[in-house]
């Protein structure tokens, strides 16, 4: 089930939700580079719930060395909705329906949780250079053993595209972090830096894939070895 905010998206690309397409790697949005990564981050129900909370409180990014400034966290309200859901064959299985009014959510420790429509500014660093990357949460994935979110790029981001982070628990209890993305440089001068952006993007994805292990105070192990499920360029 995907939950999205029913308001102007204010993102810099058109294929909102495209990271969840089954054929993303084969047929990425035209002109975009796509990739899919997956790694095991633990085991058990408690680990699953903790990882979801860490994702929704931006700990994934903070433990990856990214500064996060949350700009706005809109509450889920009567203008929000659950879009139509689809099965693996692409057939609709869940009708669109309104989401009940809700307040902004917090963790037991008082940390604010991201909701659909949350905007944030990420500050990344490499080679002594800092730059800002504004994003907006465009949808949530909310299923019994599969939960996560995706954000899209806003004006001022070096890239244009979408990135999704999903925590899922398999039948044997293993907990996995699944990352899917498509992107391209946002302006002509970022296109000039394209080779460097490819290296930088891969560097941060590798940090993401280890971040929740660090957050759980576990030493990196073979469980945290990232699996690149290939990438493609259209």
GROMACS .gro file of C-alpha atoms in nm:
model
  234
    1UNK     CA    1   0.000   0.000   0.000
    2UNK     CA    2   0.133   0.343  -0.091
    3UNK     CA    3   0.031   0.660   0.093
    4UNK     CA    4   0.094   0.995  -0.071
    5UNK     CA    5   0.015   1.356   0.002
    6UNK     CA    6  -0.265   1.498  -0.212
    7UNK     CA    7  -0.106   1.836  -0.270
    8UNK     CA    8   0.130   1.991  -0.528
    9UNK     CA    9   0.444   1.780  -0.529
   10UNK     CA   10   0.690   2.065  -0.584
   11UNK     CA   11   0.951   1.824  -0.721
   12UNK     CA   12   1.167   1.860  -1.031
   13UNK     CA   13   1.068   1.546  -1.222
   14UNK     CA   14   0.750   1.391  -1.354
   15UNK     CA   15   0.770   1.017  -1.284
   16UNK     CA   16   0.662   1.033  -0.918
   17UNK     CA   17   0.661   0.682  -0.773
   18UNK     CA   18   0.875   0.548  -1.056
   19UNK     CA   19   1.120   0.385  -0.814
   20UNK     CA   20   0.855   0.121  -0.740
   21UNK     CA   21   0.816   0.007  -1.100
   22UNK     CA   22   0.902  -0.363  -1.139
   23UNK     CA   23   1.088  -0.287  -1.463
   24UNK     CA   24   1.278   0.017  -1.333
   25UNK     CA   25   1.620  -0.118  -1.430
   26UNK     CA   26   1.507  -0.232  -1.774
   27UNK     CA   27   1.297   0.073  -1.857
   28UNK     CA   28   1.397   0.370  -1.641
   29UNK     CA   29   1.234   0.706  -1.712
   30UNK     CA   30   1.378   0.844  -2.036
   31UNK     CA   31   1.716   1.008  -1.986
   32UNK     CA   32   1.760   0.885  -1.627
   33UNK     CA   33   2.013   0.649  -1.473
   34UNK     CA   34   1.853   0.379  -1.254
   35UNK     CA   35   1.994   0.152  -0.985
   36UNK     CA   36   1.880  -0.097  -0.722
   37UNK     CA   37   2.074  -0.200  -0.410
   38UNK     CA   38   1.984  -0.436  -0.127
   39UNK     CA   39   2.155  -0.548   0.193
   40UNK     CA   40   2.071  -0.742   0.510
   41UNK     CA   41   2.069  -0.527   0.825
   42UNK     CA   42   1.956  -0.768   1.096
   43UNK     CA   43   1.693  -1.012   1.213
   44UNK     CA   44   1.365  -1.013   1.404
   45UNK     CA   45   1.057  -0.801   1.461
   46UNK     CA   46   1.229  -0.558   1.698
   47UNK     CA   47   1.503  -0.492   1.443
   48UNK     CA   48   1.242  -0.433   1.174
   49UNK     CA   49   1.051  -0.178   1.381
   50UNK     CA   50   1.369  -0.002   1.493
   51UNK     CA   51   1.496   0.026   1.136
   52UNK     CA   52   1.166   0.174   1.017
   53UNK     CA   53   1.181   0.433   1.296
   54UNK     CA   54   1.543   0.515   1.213
   55UNK     CA   55   1.446   0.567   0.850
   56UNK     CA   56   1.151   0.794   0.931
   57UNK     CA   57   1.361   1.007   1.170
   58UNK     CA   58   1.640   1.055   0.910
   59UNK     CA   59   1.893   0.850   1.110
   60UNK     CA   60   1.981   0.662   0.792
   61UNK     CA   61   2.109   0.987   0.644
   62UNK     CA   62   2.267   1.123   0.960
   63UNK     CA   63   2.467   0.804   1.013
   64UNK     CA   64   2.578   0.834   0.649
   65UNK     CA   65   2.743   1.169   0.722
   66UNK     CA   66   2.462   1.387   0.583
   67UNK     CA   67   2.330   1.686   0.773
   68UNK     CA   68   1.950   1.699   0.770
   69UNK     CA   69   1.740   2.009   0.821
   70UNK     CA   70   1.369   1.931   0.822
   71UNK     CA   71   1.192   2.228   0.668
   72UNK     CA   72   0.827   2.125   0.704
   73UNK     CA   73   0.635   1.822   0.833
   74UNK     CA   74   0.272   1.858   0.724
   75UNK     CA   75   0.017   1.647   0.913
   76UNK     CA   76  -0.176   1.375   0.737
   77UNK     CA   77  -0.521   1.528   0.683
   78UNK     CA   78  -0.847   1.492   0.497
   79UNK     CA   79  -0.678   1.592   0.170
   80UNK     CA   80  -0.451   1.288   0.183
   81UNK     CA   81  -0.538   0.957   0.028
   82UNK     CA   82  -0.429   0.600  -0.027
   83UNK     CA   83  -0.386   0.553  -0.403
   84UNK     CA   84  -0.487   0.240  -0.590
   85UNK     CA   85  -0.260  -0.056  -0.505
   86UNK     CA   86  -0.144  -0.312  -0.760
   87UNK     CA   87  -0.037  -0.675  -0.743
   88UNK     CA   88   0.276  -0.818  -0.910
   89UNK     CA   89   0.083  -0.864  -1.236
   90UNK     CA   90  -0.015  -0.499  -1.241
   91UNK     CA   91  -0.382  -0.556  -1.154
   92UNK     CA   92  -0.547  -0.310  -0.912
   93UNK     CA   93  -0.617  -0.471  -0.574
   94UNK     CA   94  -0.681  -0.176  -0.339
   95UNK     CA   95  -0.922   0.105  -0.429
   96UNK     CA   96  -0.826   0.466  -0.367
   97UNK     CA   97  -0.959   0.589  -0.033
   98UNK     CA   98  -0.923   0.891   0.197
   99UNK     CA   99  -0.685   0.872   0.492
  100UNK     CA  100  -0.835   0.963   0.828
  101UNK     CA  101  -0.722   1.288   0.985
  102UNK     CA  102  -0.410   1.241   1.199
  103UNK     CA  103  -0.169   1.452   1.396
  104UNK     CA  104   0.201   1.476   1.327
  105UNK     CA  105   0.362   1.157   1.459
  106UNK     CA  106   0.644   1.126   1.712
  107UNK     CA  107   0.861   0.847   1.846
  108UNK     CA  108   0.856   0.743   2.212
  109UNK     CA  109   1.161   0.968   2.260
  110UNK     CA  110   0.982   1.267   2.110
  111UNK     CA  111   1.153   1.268   1.770
  112UNK     CA  112   0.929   1.385   1.487
  113UNK     CA  113   0.854   1.128   1.217
  114UNK     CA  114   0.851   1.213   0.850
  115UNK     CA  115   0.509   1.211   0.684
  116UNK     CA  116   0.405   1.233   0.318
  117UNK     CA  117   0.488   1.584   0.200
  118UNK     CA  118   0.774   1.638   0.447
  119UNK     CA  119   1.038   1.866   0.299
  120UNK     CA  120   1.402   1.863   0.408
  121UNK     CA  121   1.736   2.003   0.302
  122UNK     CA  122   2.022   1.755   0.299
  123UNK     CA  123   2.378   1.889   0.321
  124UNK     CA  124   2.635   1.659   0.164
  125UNK     CA  125   3.013   1.683   0.189
  126UNK     CA  126   3.297   1.553  -0.028
  127UNK     CA  127   3.655   1.667  -0.084
  128UNK     CA  128   3.599   1.958   0.153
  129UNK     CA  129   3.302   2.087  -0.049
  130UNK     CA  130   2.951   2.122   0.095
  131UNK     CA  131   2.632   2.158  -0.102
  132UNK     CA  132   2.264   2.141  -0.033
  133UNK     CA  133   2.012   1.896  -0.173
  134UNK     CA  134   1.645   1.987  -0.108
  135UNK     CA  135   1.399   1.694  -0.116
  136UNK     CA  136   1.031   1.617  -0.055
  137UNK     CA  137   0.885   1.288   0.069
  138UNK     CA  138   0.649   1.185  -0.212
  139UNK     CA  139   0.508   0.857  -0.083
  140UNK     CA  140   0.519   0.589   0.186
  141UNK     CA  141   0.514   0.212   0.150
  142UNK     CA  142   0.306   0.063   0.433
  143UNK     CA  143   0.262  -0.313   0.434
  144UNK     CA  144   0.282  -0.563   0.726
  145UNK     CA  145   0.644  -0.660   0.659
  146UNK     CA  146   0.749  -0.390   0.414
  147UNK     CA  147   0.764  -0.023   0.507
  148UNK     CA  148   0.951   0.277   0.379
  149UNK     CA  149   0.941   0.603   0.192
  150UNK     CA  150   1.066   0.777  -0.118
  151UNK     CA  151   1.166   1.135  -0.173
  152UNK     CA  152   1.202   1.341  -0.486
  153UNK     CA  153   1.436   1.625  -0.568
  154UNK     CA  154   1.336   1.990  -0.535
  155UNK     CA  155   1.477   2.304  -0.691
  156UNK     CA  156   1.840   2.355  -0.593
  157UNK     CA  157   1.927   1.985  -0.579
  158UNK     CA  158   2.231   1.884  -0.791
  159UNK     CA  159   2.025   1.594  -0.926
  160UNK     CA  160   1.679   1.543  -1.066
  161UNK     CA  161   1.502   1.221  -0.970
  162UNK     CA  162   1.371   0.999  -0.694
  163UNK     CA  163   1.516   0.767  -0.431
  164UNK     CA  164   1.324   0.511  -0.225
  165UNK     CA  165   1.427   0.338   0.098
  166UNK     CA  166   1.224   0.033   0.203
  167UNK     CA  167   1.274  -0.189   0.508
  168UNK     CA  168   1.139  -0.538   0.453
  169UNK     CA  169   1.133  -0.857   0.658
  170UNK     CA  170   1.146  -1.192   0.481
  171UNK     CA  171   0.981  -1.516   0.594
  172UNK     CA  172   1.292  -1.629   0.784
  173UNK     CA  173   1.286  -1.308   0.993
  174UNK     CA  174   1.577  -1.140   0.815
  175UNK     CA  175   1.552  -0.762   0.785
  176UNK     CA  176   1.669  -0.594   0.466
  177UNK     CA  177   1.724  -0.241   0.341
  178UNK     CA  178   1.620  -0.198  -0.022
  179UNK     CA  179   1.723   0.115  -0.214
  180UNK     CA  180   1.594   0.204  -0.559
  181UNK     CA  181   1.666   0.524  -0.747
  182UNK     CA  182   1.669   0.703  -1.078
  183UNK     CA  183   1.850   1.029  -1.141
  184UNK     CA  184   2.027   1.263  -1.379
  185UNK     CA  185   2.212   1.594  -1.329
  186UNK     CA  186   1.974   1.884  -1.277
  187UNK     CA  187   2.150   2.159  -1.476
  188UNK     CA  188   2.408   2.198  -1.749
  189UNK     CA  189   2.688   2.268  -1.503
  190UNK     CA  190   2.604   1.955  -1.304
  191UNK     CA  191   2.604   1.764  -1.632
  192UNK     CA  192   2.963   1.886  -1.674
  193UNK     CA  193   3.040   1.714  -1.343
  194UNK     CA  194   2.856   1.393  -1.439
  195UNK     CA  195   3.147   1.147  -1.384
  196UNK     CA  196   3.202   1.289  -1.037
  197UNK     CA  197   2.831   1.269  -0.959
  198UNK     CA  198   2.828   0.898  -1.049
  199UNK     CA  199   3.113   0.833  -0.804
  200UNK     CA  200   2.952   1.049  -0.536
  201UNK     CA  201   2.611   0.886  -0.571
  202UNK     CA  202   2.762   0.538  -0.535
  203UNK     CA  203   2.966   0.650  -0.234
  204UNK     CA  204   2.658   0.770  -0.048
  205UNK     CA  205   2.453   0.462  -0.139
  206UNK     CA  206   2.727   0.244   0.012
  207UNK     CA  207   2.710   0.456   0.327
  208UNK     CA  208   2.332   0.416   0.337
  209UNK     CA  209   2.365   0.040   0.312
  210UNK     CA  210   2.587   0.031   0.623
  211UNK     CA  211   2.424   0.315   0.819
  212UNK     CA  212   2.147   0.120   0.992
  213UNK     CA  213   2.395  -0.142   1.106
  214UNK     CA  214   2.598   0.138   1.266
  215UNK     CA  215   2.279   0.281   1.415
  216UNK     CA  216   2.212  -0.054   1.582
  217UNK     CA  217   2.562  -0.048   1.737
  218UNK     CA  218   2.659  -0.356   1.537
  219UNK     CA  219   2.998  -0.393   1.373
  220UNK     CA  220   2.990  -0.413   0.992
  221UNK     CA  221   2.990  -0.773   0.876
  222UNK     CA  222   2.907  -0.979   0.571
  223UNK     CA  223   2.542  -0.911   0.656
  224UNK     CA  224   2.605  -0.546   0.572
  225UNK     CA  225   2.782  -0.607   0.242
  226UNK     CA  226   2.587  -0.415  -0.023
  227UNK     CA  227   2.443  -0.599  -0.320
  228UNK     CA  228   2.428  -0.388  -0.636
  229UNK     CA  229   2.140  -0.540  -0.830
  230UNK     CA  230   2.275  -0.362  -1.140
  231UNK     CA  231   2.212  -0.022  -1.287
  232UNK     CA  232   2.112   0.110  -1.624
  233UNK     CA  233   2.124   0.430  -1.825
  234UNK     CA  234   1.866   0.525  -2.085
   0.00000   0.00000   0.00000
